[in-house]
CSV table of C-alpha atoms and ligand atoms in Angstrom, one decimal:
chain,number,residue,atom,x,y,z
T,291,MET,CA,10.8,13.0,-11.2
T,292,LYS,CA,9.4,11.0,-14.1
T,293,GLY,CA,11.4,8.0,-13.1
T,294,LEU,CA,10.0,8.1,-9.6
T,295,ILE,CA,6.4,8.3,-10.7
T,296,LEU,CA,6.8,5.4,-13.2
T,297,PHE,CA,8.4,3.3,-10.5
T,298,SER,CA,5.4,3.9,-8.2
T,299,ILE,CA,3.0,2.9,-10.9
T,300,VAL,CA,4.8,-0.3,-11.8
T,301,VAL,CA,4.9,-1.3,-8.1
T,302,ALA,CA,1.3,-0.4,-7.5
T,303,CYS,CA,-0.1,-2.0,-10.7
T,304,GLY,CA,1.0,-5.5,-9.8
T,305,PHE,CA,-1.0,-4.8,-6.7
T,306,VAL,CA,-4.5,-3.6,-7.7
T,307,GLU,CA,-6.5,-3.5,-10.9
T,308,ASN,CA,-7.6,0.0,-10.4
T,309,VAL,CA,-7.8,2.6,-13.2
T,310,VAL,CA,-5.3,5.4,-12.7
T,311,SER,CA,-4.8,8.5,-14.8
T,312,TYR,CA,-1.2,8.6,-15.7
T,313,ASN,CA,-1.3,12.4,-15.7
T,314,ASN,CA,-2.2,12.5,-12.1
T,315,GLN,CA,0.4,13.2,-9.5
T,316,PHE,CA,0.0,10.8,-6.6
T,317,PRO,CA,-1.2,12.6,-3.5
T,318,TYR,CA,1.8,11.7,-1.4
T,319,ARG,CA,5.3,11.2,-2.6
T,320,THR,CA,6.5,10.2,0.9
T,321,ILE,CA,5.1,8.5,4.0
T,322,ILE,CA,7.0,8.5,7.2
T,323,ASN,CA,5.9,6.6,10.2
T,324,PHE,CA,6.5,6.6,14.0
T,325,GLY,CA,4.9,4.1,16.3
T,326,ASP,CA,5.0,0.6,17.9
T,327,SER,CA,4.3,-3.0,16.9
T,328,LEU,CA,1.0,-1.9,15.2
T,329,SER,CA,3.1,-0.4,12.5
T,330,ASP,CA,6.7,-1.8,12.9
T,331,THR,CA,7.8,-3.2,9.5
T,332,GLY,CA,11.1,-4.6,10.7
T,333,ASN,CA,12.9,-2.4,13.2
T,334,SER,CA,12.6,-4.6,16.2
T,335,ALA,CA,13.1,-7.7,14.1
T,336,THR,CA,16.4,-6.3,12.9
T,337,ASN,CA,17.5,-5.5,16.4
T,338,GLU,CA,16.1,-8.2,18.8
T,339,PRO,CA,17.0,-11.9,19.1
T,340,PHE,CA,13.4,-13.0,18.9
T,341,LYS,CA,10.8,-10.8,17.3
T,342,ALA,CA,8.1,-11.9,14.9
T,343,ASP,CA,9.7,-15.2,13.9
T,344,SER,CA,7.6,-17.9,12.3
T,345,PRO,CA,4.6,-18.2,12.1
T,346,TYR,CA,4.5,-14.4,11.9
T,347,GLY,CA,4.1,-13.3,8.3
T,348,SER,CA,3.1,-16.8,7.2
T,349,THR,CA,-0.2,-16.0,5.6
T,350,TYR,CA,0.7,-13.2,3.3
T,351,PHE,CA,4.5,-12.9,3.0
T,352,LYS,CA,5.0,-16.6,3.5
T,353,HIS,CA,8.0,-15.9,5.8
T,354,PRO,CA,8.6,-13.7,8.8
T,355,ALA,CA,8.5,-10.1,7.6
T,356,GLY,CA,9.4,-8.1,10.7
T,357,ARG,CA,5.7,-7.5,11.3
T,358,MET,CA,3.7,-8.5,14.4
T,359,SER,CA,0.9,-10.2,12.4
T,360,ASN,CA,0.3,-13.0,10.0
T,361,GLY,CA,0.5,-10.5,7.1
T,362,ARG,CA,0.2,-6.8,6.3
T,363,LEU,CA,-0.4,-4.1,8.8
T,364,ILE,CA,-2.5,-0.9,8.5
T,365,ILE,CA,0.5,1.1,7.3
T,366,ASP,CA,1.2,-1.4,4.5
T,367,PHE,CA,-2.4,-1.0,3.2
T,368,ILE,CA,-2.0,2.8,3.4
T,369,VAL,CA,1.3,3.1,1.6
T,370,LYS,CA,0.1,0.7,-1.2
T,371,ALA,CA,-3.1,2.7,-1.6
T,372,TYR,CA,-1.0,5.7,-2.4
T,373,GLY,CA,1.2,3.8,-4.8
T,374,LEU,CA,4.2,3.8,-2.6
T,375,PRO,CA,6.5,0.8,-1.7
T,376,TYR,CA,6.4,-0.9,1.7
T,377,LEU,CA,8.2,1.3,4.2
T,378,PRO,CA,11.7,0.2,4.9
T,379,ALA,CA,12.6,-0.1,8.6
T,380,TYR,CA,15.1,2.5,9.6
T,381,LEU,CA,17.3,0.0,11.5
T,382,ASN,CA,17.4,-2.3,8.5
T,383,LEU,CA,18.5,0.3,5.9
T,384,THR,CA,21.5,-0.4,3.9
T,385,LYS,CA,24.0,2.3,3.2
T,386,GLY,CA,22.8,4.6,0.5
T,387,GLN,CA,19.3,3.0,0.4
T,388,HIS,CA,16.6,5.2,-1.2
T,389,VAL,CA,14.3,6.6,1.5
T,390,LYS,CA,12.7,9.5,-0.3
T,391,GLN,CA,9.4,7.5,-0.7
T,392,GLY,CA,9.3,6.7,3.0
T,393,VAL,CA,10.9,5.2,6.0
T,394,ASN,CA,9.6,3.6,9.2
T,395,PHE,CA,10.8,4.3,12.7
T,396,ALA,CA,8.1,2.3,14.6
T,397,TYR,CA,9.5,-0.2,17.0
T,398,SER,CA,7.5,-3.1,18.6
T,399,GLY,CA,6.8,-2.4,22.3
T,400,ALA,CA,7.8,1.3,22.0
T,401,THR,CA,6.1,3.8,24.3
T,402,ALA,CA,5.3,7.4,23.9
T,403,LEU,CA,7.0,8.2,27.2
T,404,ASP,CA,10.8,7.9,27.7
T,405,LYS,CA,12.2,4.9,29.6
T,406,SER,CA,13.2,7.2,32.5
T,407,PHE,CA,9.5,7.9,33.2
T,408,PHE,CA,8.8,4.2,33.8
T,409,ASP,CA,12.1,3.7,35.7
T,410,LYS,CA,11.2,6.5,38.1
T,411,ARG,CA,8.0,4.6,38.9
T,412,GLY,CA,9.6,1.2,39.3
T,413,LEU,CA,8.2,-0.1,36.1
T,414,ASN,CA,10.5,-2.1,33.9
T,415,VAL,CA,9.7,-1.4,30.3
T,416,PRO,CA,12.7,-2.4,28.1
T,417,ALA,CA,11.2,-1.3,24.8
T,418,ALA,CA,10.7,2.2,26.2
T,419,ALA,CA,14.3,2.6,25.1
T,420,TYR,CA,12.7,3.1,21.6
T,421,ALA,CA,10.2,5.7,22.7
T,422,LEU,CA,9.2,8.6,20.5
T,423,ASN,CA,12.2,10.7,21.5
T,424,THR,CA,14.5,7.9,20.3
T,425,GLN,CA,12.5,7.6,17.1
T,426,LEU,CA,12.8,11.4,16.6
T,427,ASP,CA,16.6,11.1,17.0
T,428,TRP,CA,16.6,8.5,14.2
T,429,PHE,CA,14.5,10.9,12.1
T,430,HIS,CA,17.1,13.6,12.6
T,431,LYS,CA,19.9,11.3,11.6
T,432,ILE,CA,18.2,10.5,8.3
T,433,LYS,CA,16.7,13.9,7.6
T,434,PRO,CA,19.7,15.2,5.5
T,435,SER,CA,19.0,12.5,3.0
T,436,LEU,CA,15.3,13.6,2.7
T,437,CYS,CA,15.9,17.3,2.4
T,438,THR,CA,18.3,20.1,3.3
T,439,GLY,CA,17.6,23.6,4.2
T,440,LYS,CA,14.3,25.4,4.9
T,441,GLU,CA,13.1,25.8,1.4
T,442,ASP,CA,14.0,22.3,0.2
T,443,CYS,CA,12.4,20.8,3.3
T,444,ALA,CA,9.3,22.9,2.9
T,445,ASN,CA,9.0,21.5,-0.7
T,446,PHE,CA,9.7,18.0,0.5
T,447,PHE,CA,7.1,18.0,3.3
T,448,LYS,CA,4.4,19.6,1.1
T,449,ASN,CA,4.1,16.2,-0.5
T,450,SER,CA,4.6,14.0,2.6
T,451,LEU,CA,2.4,12.4,5.1
T,452,VAL,CA,3.8,11.8,8.6
T,453,LEU,CA,2.1,9.3,10.9
T,454,VAL,CA,2.6,9.8,14.7
T,455,GLY,CA,1.3,6.5,16.1
T,456,GLU,CA,-0.5,4.6,17.1
T,457,ILE,CA,1.7,5.1,20.1
T,458,GLY,CA,0.7,5.2,23.7
T,459,GLY,CA,-0.9,1.8,23.8
T,460,ASN,CA,2.3,0.2,25.3
T,461,ASP,CA,2.4,3.0,28.0
T,462,ILE,CA,-1.0,1.8,29.1
T,463,ASN,CA,-0.1,-1.9,28.7
T,464,ALA,CA,2.9,-1.3,31.0
T,465,ILE,CA,0.7,0.2,33.6
T,466,ILE,CA,-2.3,-2.2,33.4
T,467,PRO,CA,-0.9,-5.1,35.5
T,468,HIS,CA,0.0,-2.7,38.3
T,469,LYS,CA,-2.8,-0.2,38.4
T,470,ASN,CA,-6.6,0.0,38.3
T,471,VAL,CA,-8.4,2.0,35.6
T,472,THR,CA,-8.7,5.1,37.8
T,473,GLU,CA,-4.9,5.2,38.2
T,474,ILE,CA,-4.4,4.5,34.5
T,475,ARG,CA,-6.2,7.7,33.8
T,476,GLU,CA,-3.7,9.7,35.8
T,477,PHE,CA,-1.0,8.7,33.3
T,478,VAL,CA,-2.9,9.9,30.3
T,479,PRO,CA,-1.9,13.6,30.3
T,480,ASP,CA,1.8,12.6,30.3
T,481,ILE,CA,1.3,10.2,27.4
T,482,ILE,CA,-0.6,12.8,25.4
T,483,LYS,CA,2.1,15.4,26.2
T,484,ALA,CA,4.8,13.2,24.7
T,485,ILE,CA,2.8,12.8,21.5
T,486,THR,CA,2.0,16.5,21.1
T,487,ASN,CA,5.5,17.5,22.0
T,488,MET,CA,6.8,15.2,19.2
T,489,THR,CA,4.3,16.5,16.8
T,490,SER,CA,5.2,20.1,17.5
T,491,THR,CA,8.8,19.4,16.9
T,492,LEU,CA,8.0,17.8,13.5
T,493,ILE,CA,5.9,20.8,12.6
T,494,SER,CA,8.7,23.2,13.6
T,495,GLU,CA,10.9,21.3,11.2
T,496,GLY,CA,8.6,21.7,8.2
T,497,VAL,CA,6.1,18.9,8.4
T,498,VAL,CA,2.7,20.1,7.2
T,499,GLU,CA,0.5,17.0,7.0
T,500,LEU,CA,0.2,14.5,9.8
T,501,ALA,CA,-2.0,11.7,10.9
T,502,ILE,CA,-2.3,10.9,14.6
T,503,PRO,CA,-4.2,7.7,15.5
T,504,GLY,CA,-6.0,7.2,18.8
T,505,ASN,CA,-5.9,4.0,20.7
T,506,PHE,CA,-7.6,0.7,20.1
T,507,PRO,CA,-10.4,-0.5,22.3
T,508,ILE,CA,-8.2,-2.4,24.7
T,509,GLY,CA,-11.2,-3.7,26.6
T,510,CYS,CA,-11.8,-5.8,23.5
T,511,ASN,CA,-8.2,-6.9,23.2
T,512,THR,CA,-7.6,-10.6,23.6
T,513,TYR,CA,-4.5,-10.2,25.8
T,514,VAL,CA,-6.3,-7.8,28.1
T,515,LEU,CA,-9.4,-10.0,28.3
T,516,ASN,CA,-7.2,-13.0,29.1
T,517,THR,CA,-5.1,-11.1,31.7
T,518,VAL,CA,-8.1,-9.7,33.5
T,519,ASN,CA,-10.0,-12.9,33.1
T,520,SER,CA,-13.0,-11.6,35.1
T,521,ASP,CA,-16.0,-13.9,35.9
T,522,LYS,CA,-18.2,-10.9,36.7
T,523,LYS,CA,-20.8,-10.4,34.1
T,524,GLU,CA,-21.1,-6.7,34.9
T,525,ASP,CA,-17.5,-6.1,33.9
T,526,TYR,CA,-18.4,-6.8,30.3
T,527,ASP,CA,-20.5,-4.9,27.8
T,528,GLU,CA,-23.1,-6.5,25.5
T,529,PHE,CA,-20.4,-7.5,23.0
T,530,GLY,CA,-18.0,-9.1,25.5
T,531,CYS,CA,-15.5,-6.2,25.9
T,532,LEU,CA,-14.3,-4.9,29.3
T,533,ARG,CA,-16.3,-1.8,30.1
T,534,ASN,CA,-13.7,-0.1,32.4
T,535,TYR,CA,-10.8,-0.5,30.0
T,536,ASN,CA,-12.7,0.8,27.1
T,537,ALA,CA,-13.9,3.7,29.2
T,538,ALA,CA,-10.2,4.5,30.0
T,539,ILE,CA,-9.3,4.4,26.3
T,540,LYS,CA,-12.3,6.6,25.4
T,541,TYR,CA,-11.0,9.1,28.0
T,542,TYR,CA,-7.5,8.8,26.5
T,543,ASN,CA,-8.8,9.4,22.9
T,544,ASP,CA,-10.9,12.3,24.0
T,545,GLN,CA,-7.8,13.9,25.6
T,546,LEU,CA,-5.8,13.2,22.5
T,547,LYS,CA,-8.5,14.8,20.3
T,548,THR,CA,-8.5,17.9,22.5
T,549,ALA,CA,-4.7,18.1,22.3
T,550,ILE,CA,-4.9,17.7,18.5
T,551,ASP,CA,-7.4,20.6,18.3
T,552,GLU,CA,-5.0,22.8,20.2
T,553,LEU,CA,-2.2,21.9,17.8
T,554,ARG,CA,-4.5,22.7,14.8
T,555,HIS,CA,-5.3,26.0,16.4
T,556,LYS,CA,-1.7,26.9,17.0
T,557,ASN,CA,-0.6,25.7,13.5
T,558,PRO,CA,-3.3,26.7,11.0
T,559,HIS,CA,-1.1,26.0,8.0
T,560,VAL,CA,-0.8,22.3,9.1
T,561,ASN,CA,-3.3,19.5,8.3
T,562,ILE,CA,-3.6,17.1,11.3
T,563,ILE,CA,-5.8,14.1,10.6
T,564,TYR,CA,-7.2,12.1,13.5
T,565,PHE,CA,-7.5,8.3,12.9
T,566,ASN,CA,-10.3,6.9,14.9
T,567,TYR,CA,-8.8,3.4,15.5
T,568,TYR,CA,-11.2,2.9,18.4
T,569,SER,CA,-14.4,2.9,16.3
T,570,ALA,CA,-12.8,1.4,13.3
T,571,ALA,CA,-11.8,-1.6,15.4
T,572,ARG,CA,-14.7,-1.7,17.8
T,573,ARG,CA,-17.3,-2.2,15.0
T,574,LEU,CA,-15.5,-5.5,14.1
T,575,PHE,CA,-16.2,-6.8,17.6
T,576,GLU,CA,-19.8,-5.5,17.6
T,577,LYS,CA,-20.8,-7.1,14.3
T,578,PRO,CA,-18.0,-9.6,13.5
T,579,GLU,CA,-20.1,-11.5,10.9
T,580,GLN,CA,-20.8,-8.4,8.9
T,581,TYR,CA,-17.1,-7.9,8.4
T,582,GLY,CA,-16.4,-11.6,7.6
T,583,PHE,CA,-15.2,-12.6,11.0
T,584,LYS,CA,-16.4,-15.4,13.4
T,585,GLY,CA,-19.1,-14.5,15.8
T,586,LYS,CA,-19.5,-15.7,19.4
T,587,PRO,CA,-17.9,-17.6,21.0
T,588,ASP,CA,-14.8,-17.2,18.8
T,589,THR,CA,-14.9,-13.4,18.3
T,590,PHE,CA,-12.1,-12.8,20.8
T,591,LYS,CA,-10.1,-15.9,20.3
T,592,ALA,CA,-6.5,-15.5,19.1
T,593,CYS,CA,-5.8,-17.2,15.8
T,594,CYS,CA,-2.3,-18.2,16.8
T,595,GLY,CA,-1.8,-19.8,20.2
T,596,LYS,CA,-3.2,-22.8,22.0
T,597,GLY,CA,-5.8,-23.7,24.6
T,598,GLY,CA,-7.9,-21.8,27.1
T,599,ARG,CA,-10.8,-19.4,26.9
T,600,TYR,CA,-8.9,-17.2,24.5
T,601,ASN,CA,-6.6,-19.7,22.8
T,602,LEU,CA,-3.7,-18.1,24.7
T,603,ASN,CA,-2.6,-20.7,27.2
T,604,GLU,CA,0.4,-21.2,24.8
T,605,VAL,CA,1.8,-18.1,23.2
T,606,CYS,CA,2.0,-17.8,19.4
T,607,GLY,CA,5.4,-19.0,18.1
T,608,PHE,CA,6.2,-21.0,21.3
T,609,GLY,CA,5.5,-24.5,22.6
T,610,ASP,CA,2.7,-26.3,20.9
T,611,SER,CA,1.0,-23.1,19.6
T,612,VAL,CA,-0.7,-23.5,16.3
T,613,ILE,CA,-2.4,-21.3,13.7
T,614,CYS,CA,-6.1,-21.4,13.3
T,615,ASP,CA,-7.7,-22.9,10.2
T,616,ALA,CA,-8.9,-19.6,8.8
T,617,PRO,CA,-6.9,-16.6,9.9
T,618,VAL,CA,-9.0,-14.4,7.6
T,619,LYS,CA,-12.0,-15.1,9.9
T,620,HIS,CA,-10.2,-14.0,13.1
T,621,ILE,CA,-9.8,-10.5,14.2
T,622,ASN,CA,-7.0,-11.2,16.6
T,623,TRP,CA,-3.8,-12.9,15.7
T,624,ASP,CA,-1.7,-13.5,18.8
T,625,GLY,CA,-3.4,-11.9,21.7
T,626,PHE,CA,-2.0,-8.4,21.3
T,627,HIS,CA,-2.2,-7.8,17.6
T,628,PHE,CA,-4.8,-8.1,14.9
T,629,THR,CA,-4.6,-10.4,12.0
T,630,GLU,CA,-4.0,-9.0,8.5
T,631,ALA,CA,-7.8,-9.3,7.9
T,632,GLY,CA,-8.5,-7.2,11.0
T,633,TYR,CA,-5.9,-4.6,10.0
T,634,ARG,CA,-7.3,-4.6,6.5
T,635,SER,CA,-10.8,-3.7,7.8
T,636,VAL,CA,-9.3,-0.9,10.0
T,637,ALA,CA,-7.3,0.4,7.0
T,638,GLN,CA,-10.4,0.4,4.9
T,639,GLY,CA,-12.2,2.5,7.5
T,640,LEU,CA,-9.4,5.1,7.3
T,641,LEU,CA,-8.9,5.2,3.6
T,642,GLU,CA,-12.5,4.9,2.5
T,643,GLY,CA,-14.1,6.6,5.5
T,644,PRO,CA,-15.4,7.5,7.9
T,645,TYR,CA,-12.6,7.0,10.5
T,646,ALA,CA,-10.2,9.7,9.3
T,647,THR,CA,-11.0,13.3,10.3
T,648,PRO,CA,-10.5,15.3,8.2
T,649,PRO,CA,-10.5,12.6,5.4
T,650,LEU,CA,-7.2,11.6,3.8
T,651,LYS,CA,-6.5,12.7,0.3
T,652,THR,CA,-8.3,10.3,-2.1
T,653,PRO,CA,-6.1,7.3,-2.6
T,654,PRO,CA,-5.5,6.4,-6.2
T,655,PHE,CA,-5.6,2.6,-5.5
T,656,LYS,CA,-8.2,0.5,-3.7
T,657,ILE,CA,-7.3,-1.9,-0.9
T,658,PRO,CA,-7.0,-5.3,-2.5
T,659,LYS,CA,-9.5,-8.0,-1.5
T,660,GLU,CA,-6.7,-10.6,-1.1
L,56,NAG,C1,15.9,-6.1,5.8
L,56,NAG,O1,16.1,-5.7,4.5
L,56,NAG,C2,16.3,-6.8,3.6
L,56,NAG,C3,16.6,-6.2,2.2
L,56,NAG,O2,17.5,-5.2,2.2
L,56,NAG,C4,15.1,-7.7,3.6
L,56,NAG,O3,15.3,-8.8,2.7
L,56,NAG,C5,14.8,-8.2,5.0
L,56,NAG,O4,13.6,-8.9,5.0
L,56,NAG,C6,14.7,-7.0,5.9
L,56,NAG,N1,14.5,-7.5,7.3
L,56,NAG,C7,13.6,-7.0,8.1
L,56,NAG,C8,13.5,-7.6,9.4
L,56,NAG,O5,12.8,-6.0,7.7
L,57,NAG,C1,-7.7,2.4,42.5
L,57,NAG,O1,-6.5,2.4,43.4
L,57,NAG,C2,-6.5,3.6,44.2
L,57,NAG,C3,-5.1,3.5,45.0
L,57,NAG,O2,-4.8,2.2,45.4
L,57,NAG,C4,-7.7,3.5,45.2
L,57,NAG,O3,-7.6,4.6,46.1
L,57,NAG,C5,-9.0,3.5,44.3
L,57,NAG,O4,-10.1,3.4,45.2
L,57,NAG,C6,-9.0,2.4,43.3
L,57,NAG,N1,-10.1,2.6,42.4
L,57,NAG,C7,-10.9,1.6,42.0
L,57,NAG,C8,-12.0,2.0,41.1
L,57,NAG,O5,-10.7,0.5,42.3
L,58,NAG,C1,10.0,17.4,23.9
L,58,NAG,O1,10.7,17.4,22.7
L,58,NAG,C2,12.1,17.7,22.9
L,58,NAG,C3,12.7,17.6,21.5
L,58,NAG,O2,12.1,18.5,20.6
L,58,NAG,C4,12.7,16.7,23.8
L,58,NAG,O3,14.1,17.1,24.0
L,58,NAG,C5,12.0,16.7,25.2
L,58,NAG,O4,12.5,15.7,26.0
L,58,NAG,C6,10.5,16.4,24.9
L,58,NAG,N1,9.7,16.4,26.1
L,58,NAG,C7,8.9,15.4,26.5
L,58,NAG,C8,8.2,15.6,27.8
L,58,NAG,O5,8.8,14.4,25.8
């Protein structure tokens, strides 16, 4: 035990200059993550011929790091704030690798719903092969190296935080090109069901502390803005986001919150935290300058890409695409994903409030400024 704690402190101290009481037990000994590209730290990169190659990772890691951004993701800021190492990607584990401090099952492009759901509706979504149920299978494979037996697992999960998501964004992305927003809403109950089903399974296996993020405001997403490319003023709100799409996401998040309340009611011994990604991200588009980002007309422009209204005529990592001068001043990295700076702001909103409900346990370390 002592060795474990010391290891955490050494890792974390190189990271932030915060004062820590050495007597304090860190709030979480383990963080386990399920999700998609918003939190994939190397699964799809290990498995796919092209994923997150250069210039991904270039700003912070200085090399591709299996992440769909120029640097760290929300999950990276979270684990470090709790003094834990970056989460190893499940598919990239080496035999016997230590996973007791955490492991990541998130896979870029993954959906909440199984591939068969999309196949039945004539939608080709390859990464749906890595949907929540697949990630749950992976979890089951590795579980014996985390804990064995009811009592041992109860003890283990008492000090663990399990994140289910963000997931569901790709389910909606898969539907967007084919459906209008009214029809998108019809899929929402199925997506939510997949998330709550997964969560219930985890709870039945001993998990007692979870965080479930809602969805980002996709009406403010550079890829969606570029795809819809509407010339109608009335389609946009005062900040330049697509009204309909954000309304659909609000509906989605409301449904998710209701489902979480039901889970809380059914499992009073479990702490389920809701991460309000919607508001934590949306404030950046509403007051970009206040958070250190470029204002109009660059607020929605991807940092990596080339040409066009949103700098997306050429896709990041392909053709003549280039990186912007100051990634730290851009919210969006490649159309779909945020820059590290964007993710840092969201992570701050979760760890320091007010976008986690109920709040997370007080993190022993502050999010670094650089
Ligand atoms: C896989 O793990 C090795 C270390 O074991 C690391 O160097 C490499 O960056 C990882 N790759 C990905 C894609 O996460
Ligand atoms: C969405 O599509 C459905 C089916 O094609 C149609 O009945 C409905 O009027 C459309 N709604 C909007 C808001 O365009
Ligand atoms: C619910 O979870 C179980 C595993 O616990 C899985 O077999 C089943 O397919 C899931 N149902 C849905 C709708 O995802």
